[in-house]
């Protein structure tokens, strides 16, 4: 005798979860999520919904200001050496001494041939924020630069020498005489270097270099004016 007929789709019903089992699984998942949020803090509840959504639209527009970048780039140059002047100077110096109660005059003298170099430039560290402005719309950069000044005056030791040194019979040799001659030569060389159009040339060279730098940083036109060294600035 054959047994009762079996439903061919009964096997599929065995693998389907029962409604009560589904409810229990959902409860366990909910408890797991709550425990996770409790362990990481409330901040996860705020951040998590944003991960799946679109990025918020910006509430403001940032406008770039080119002036600070230009200021920093120029200040990085520190001292801009624009001109070096080569000067030759002859210094005739004598130490006159009275001997024998002033009846006889003795002399210790020397002739110094001095060769020196004077370096002239612009101290860009004196530039302040108010000395540089750049219009982002027109691309015009306006700069106020300190006037050129002497950075250094030095004697060329290889080319500077004592041409003659003469000490009369009753004179005492003055060991400080050559040092004094060198100081006078240095001052005379610096004064000679500042004559003529040296400062005008230094300004022109500085303008060319600063204009090239500002153009590389995005300026379309550069306007430069000059002020005296002691006249304000940063």
CSV table of C-alpha atoms in Angstrom, one decimal:
chain,number,residue,atom,x,y,z
A,1,UNK,CA,0.0,0.0,0.0
A,2,UNK,CA,1.4,3.3,-1.0
A,3,UNK,CA,2.0,6.0,1.5
A,4,UNK,CA,0.4,9.5,1.4
A,5,UNK,CA,1.4,11.8,-1.4
A,6,UNK,CA,4.0,14.4,-0.6
A,7,UNK,CA,3.9,18.0,-1.8
A,8,UNK,CA,6.8,18.5,-4.3
A,9,UNK,CA,7.3,22.1,-2.9
A,10,UNK,CA,7.4,21.1,0.7
A,11,UNK,CA,11.3,21.2,0.7
A,12,UNK,CA,11.3,24.9,-0.2
A,13,UNK,CA,9.1,25.6,2.9
A,14,UNK,CA,11.7,24.1,5.2
A,15,UNK,CA,14.4,26.7,4.3
A,16,UNK,CA,12.1,29.7,4.7
A,17,UNK,CA,12.6,31.4,8.1
A,18,UNK,CA,9.6,31.5,10.4
A,19,UNK,CA,8.1,34.9,11.2
A,20,UNK,CA,9.1,34.5,14.9
A,21,UNK,CA,12.6,33.7,13.9
A,22,UNK,CA,12.8,36.8,11.7
A,23,UNK,CA,11.6,39.0,14.5
A,24,UNK,CA,14.2,37.6,16.9
A,25,UNK,CA,17.0,38.2,14.4
A,26,UNK,CA,15.9,41.8,13.8
A,27,UNK,CA,15.9,42.4,17.5
A,28,UNK,CA,19.5,41.0,17.8
A,29,UNK,CA,20.7,43.3,15.0
A,30,UNK,CA,19.0,46.3,16.6
A,31,UNK,CA,20.7,45.5,19.9
A,32,UNK,CA,24.1,45.1,18.2
A,33,UNK,CA,23.7,48.5,16.5
A,34,UNK,CA,22.8,50.2,19.7
A,35,UNK,CA,25.8,48.6,21.5
A,36,UNK,CA,28.1,49.8,18.7
A,37,UNK,CA,26.8,53.4,18.9
A,38,UNK,CA,27.2,53.3,22.7
A,39,UNK,CA,30.8,52.1,22.4
A,40,UNK,CA,31.9,54.8,19.9
A,41,UNK,CA,29.9,57.7,21.4
A,42,UNK,CA,27.1,59.9,20.2
A,43,UNK,CA,29.2,61.4,17.5
A,44,UNK,CA,28.7,58.2,15.4
A,45,UNK,CA,25.0,58.9,15.3
A,46,UNK,CA,25.7,62.3,13.8
A,47,UNK,CA,28.3,61.3,11.3
A,48,UNK,CA,26.8,58.0,10.1
A,49,UNK,CA,23.8,59.4,8.2
A,50,UNK,CA,26.0,61.8,6.3
A,51,UNK,CA,28.2,59.0,4.9
A,52,UNK,CA,25.6,57.9,2.4
A,53,UNK,CA,24.3,61.3,1.5
A,54,UNK,CA,25.6,64.0,-0.9
A,55,UNK,CA,28.2,66.5,0.3
A,56,UNK,CA,26.7,69.7,1.7
A,57,UNK,CA,26.9,72.8,-0.6
A,58,UNK,CA,29.6,75.4,0.5
A,59,UNK,CA,28.1,78.2,2.4
A,60,UNK,CA,30.9,80.7,1.6
A,61,UNK,CA,33.4,81.4,-1.2
A,62,UNK,CA,37.1,81.8,-0.3
A,63,UNK,CA,38.8,84.6,-2.3
A,64,UNK,CA,42.6,84.3,-2.7
A,65,UNK,CA,44.7,87.3,-1.7
A,66,UNK,CA,47.9,87.5,-3.7
A,67,UNK,CA,49.5,90.3,-1.8
A,68,UNK,CA,50.8,88.2,1.2
A,69,UNK,CA,52.4,85.7,-1.2
A,70,UNK,CA,54.1,88.5,-3.1
A,71,UNK,CA,55.2,90.1,0.2
A,72,UNK,CA,56.7,86.8,1.5
A,73,UNK,CA,58.4,86.1,-1.8
A,74,UNK,CA,60.1,89.5,-1.9
A,75,UNK,CA,61.1,89.4,1.8
A,76,UNK,CA,62.7,86.0,1.2
A,77,UNK,CA,65.2,87.8,-1.0
A,78,UNK,CA,66.2,89.8,2.1
A,79,UNK,CA,69.0,92.1,0.8
A,80,UNK,CA,68.8,92.6,-3.0
A,81,UNK,CA,72.3,93.4,-4.1
A,82,UNK,CA,72.0,95.4,-7.3
A,83,UNK,CA,75.3,97.2,-8.0
A,84,UNK,CA,79.0,96.7,-7.1
A,85,UNK,CA,81.3,99.7,-7.7
A,86,UNK,CA,85.1,99.3,-8.1
A,87,UNK,CA,87.1,102.3,-6.9
A,88,UNK,CA,90.8,103.1,-6.7
A,89,UNK,CA,92.0,105.7,-4.3
A,90,UNK,CA,95.5,107.1,-3.4
A,91,UNK,CA,95.8,108.3,0.2
A,92,UNK,CA,98.7,110.5,1.3
A,93,UNK,CA,99.0,110.6,5.1
A,94,UNK,CA,101.7,112.1,7.3
A,95,UNK,CA,102.3,112.3,11.0
A,96,UNK,CA,104.1,115.5,11.8
A,97,UNK,CA,106.0,115.5,15.1
A,98,UNK,CA,107.8,118.3,16.9
A,99,UNK,CA,111.3,117.6,18.2
A,100,UNK,CA,113.9,119.6,20.2
A,101,UNK,CA,111.3,121.7,21.9
A,102,UNK,CA,109.5,122.5,18.7
A,103,UNK,CA,112.6,123.7,16.9
A,104,UNK,CA,112.6,120.7,14.5
A,105,UNK,CA,109.7,119.2,12.8
A,106,UNK,CA,109.9,115.5,12.0
A,107,UNK,CA,107.6,113.5,9.7
A,108,UNK,CA,106.5,110.0,9.4
A,109,UNK,CA,104.5,109.6,6.1
A,110,UNK,CA,103.2,107.0,3.8
A,111,UNK,CA,101.4,106.8,0.4
A,112,UNK,CA,98.7,104.1,0.2
A,113,UNK,CA,97.3,102.9,-3.1
A,114,UNK,CA,93.9,101.5,-2.1
A,115,UNK,CA,91.5,99.5,-4.3
A,116,UNK,CA,88.0,98.8,-3.0
A,117,UNK,CA,84.6,97.5,-3.8
A,118,UNK,CA,81.3,99.0,-2.7
A,119,UNK,CA,78.1,96.9,-2.7
A,120,UNK,CA,74.8,98.8,-3.1
A,121,UNK,CA,71.4,97.3,-2.9
A,122,UNK,CA,67.9,97.4,-1.5
A,123,UNK,CA,67.0,96.1,2.0
A,124,UNK,CA,63.8,94.2,1.3
A,125,UNK,CA,63.3,93.4,5.0
A,126,UNK,CA,62.1,97.0,5.5
A,127,UNK,CA,59.1,96.3,3.3
A,128,UNK,CA,55.8,96.1,5.3
A,129,UNK,CA,52.3,94.8,4.4
A,130,UNK,CA,51.2,98.3,3.5
A,131,UNK,CA,54.0,98.7,1.0
A,132,UNK,CA,52.6,96.0,-1.3
A,133,UNK,CA,49.2,95.8,-2.9
A,134,UNK,CA,47.9,93.7,-5.8
A,135,UNK,CA,44.6,94.1,-7.5
A,136,UNK,CA,43.3,90.6,-8.4
A,137,UNK,CA,41.0,91.9,-11.1
A,138,UNK,CA,43.4,94.0,-13.1
A,139,UNK,CA,46.6,92.1,-12.0
A,140,UNK,CA,48.4,95.4,-11.2
A,141,UNK,CA,50.9,95.1,-8.3
A,142,UNK,CA,51.9,98.3,-6.6
A,143,UNK,CA,55.1,98.3,-4.5
A,144,UNK,CA,56.9,100.9,-2.3
A,145,UNK,CA,60.5,100.0,-1.9
A,146,UNK,CA,63.1,101.5,0.4
A,147,UNK,CA,65.8,103.6,-1.3
A,148,UNK,CA,69.1,101.8,-2.2
A,149,UNK,CA,71.8,102.0,0.4
A,150,UNK,CA,75.4,100.9,0.8
A,151,UNK,CA,75.6,97.3,2.1
A,152,UNK,CA,79.4,97.0,2.4
A,153,UNK,CA,82.6,98.8,1.6
A,154,UNK,CA,85.8,96.7,1.6
A,155,UNK,CA,89.4,97.0,0.5
A,156,UNK,CA,90.8,94.5,-1.9
A,157,UNK,CA,93.7,93.2,0.1
A,158,UNK,CA,95.5,91.8,-2.9
A,159,UNK,CA,95.4,95.1,-4.8
A,160,UNK,CA,95.9,97.5,-1.8
A,161,UNK,CA,99.5,98.3,-0.9
A,162,UNK,CA,101.8,100.9,0.6
A,163,UNK,CA,103.6,102.6,-2.2
A,164,UNK,CA,106.0,104.6,-0.1
A,165,UNK,CA,106.8,104.9,3.6
A,166,UNK,CA,109.3,107.6,4.8
A,167,UNK,CA,110.3,108.4,8.3
A,168,UNK,CA,112.6,111.3,9.0
A,169,UNK,CA,115.7,111.0,11.2
A,170,UNK,CA,114.2,112.4,14.4
A,171,UNK,CA,110.6,111.1,13.8
A,172,UNK,CA,109.2,108.2,15.7
A,173,UNK,CA,107.6,105.6,13.5
A,174,UNK,CA,103.8,105.6,14.0
A,175,UNK,CA,102.6,102.0,13.9
A,176,UNK,CA,99.0,103.2,13.6
A,177,UNK,CA,99.6,105.3,10.5
A,178,UNK,CA,98.8,102.6,8.0
A,179,UNK,CA,95.6,101.6,9.8
A,180,UNK,CA,94.4,105.2,9.7
A,181,UNK,CA,95.3,105.4,6.0
A,182,UNK,CA,93.1,102.3,5.3
A,183,UNK,CA,90.2,103.8,7.2
A,184,UNK,CA,90.4,107.0,5.3
A,185,UNK,CA,90.7,105.1,2.0
A,186,UNK,CA,87.6,103.1,2.9
A,187,UNK,CA,85.6,106.2,3.6
A,188,UNK,CA,86.9,107.9,0.5
A,189,UNK,CA,86.0,104.9,-1.7
A,190,UNK,CA,82.4,104.8,-0.3
A,191,UNK,CA,82.0,108.5,-1.0
A,192,UNK,CA,83.3,108.2,-4.5
A,193,UNK,CA,81.0,105.2,-5.2
A,194,UNK,CA,77.9,107.3,-4.3
A,195,UNK,CA,78.8,110.0,-6.8
A,196,UNK,CA,77.3,110.3,-10.2
A,197,UNK,CA,74.4,108.1,-11.3
A,198,UNK,CA,75.2,105.0,-9.2
A,199,UNK,CA,72.0,105.2,-7.1
A,200,UNK,CA,69.9,105.7,-10.2
A,201,UNK,CA,71.5,102.6,-11.7
A,202,UNK,CA,70.9,100.6,-8.5
A,203,UNK,CA,67.2,101.6,-8.6
A,204,UNK,CA,66.8,100.6,-12.2
A,205,UNK,CA,68.4,97.2,-11.6
A,206,UNK,CA,66.2,96.6,-8.5
A,207,UNK,CA,63.1,97.5,-10.5
A,208,UNK,CA,63.9,95.0,-13.2
A,209,UNK,CA,64.5,92.2,-10.7
A,210,UNK,CA,61.4,92.9,-8.6
A,211,UNK,CA,59.2,93.3,-11.7
A,212,UNK,CA,60.4,89.9,-13.0
A,213,UNK,CA,59.6,88.3,-9.6
A,214,UNK,CA,56.2,89.8,-9.4
A,215,UNK,CA,55.4,88.8,-12.9
A,216,UNK,CA,56.3,85.2,-12.1
A,217,UNK,CA,53.8,85.4,-9.2
A,218,UNK,CA,51.0,86.5,-11.5
A,219,UNK,CA,51.2,90.2,-11.8
A,220,UNK,CA,50.4,91.6,-15.2
A,221,UNK,CA,51.8,95.1,-14.5
A,222,UNK,CA,54.1,96.3,-11.7
A,223,UNK,CA,54.2,99.9,-10.4
A,224,UNK,CA,57.2,100.8,-8.1
A,225,UNK,CA,57.8,103.9,-6.2
A,226,UNK,CA,60.7,104.7,-3.8
A,227,UNK,CA,60.9,106.1,-0.3
A,228,UNK,CA,63.8,107.1,1.9
A,229,UNK,CA,65.5,104.5,4.0
A,230,UNK,CA,64.3,105.9,7.3
A,231,UNK,CA,60.7,106.6,6.1
A,232,UNK,CA,58.6,104.0,7.8
A,233,UNK,CA,57.9,100.4,6.6
A,234,UNK,CA,58.0,97.1,8.4
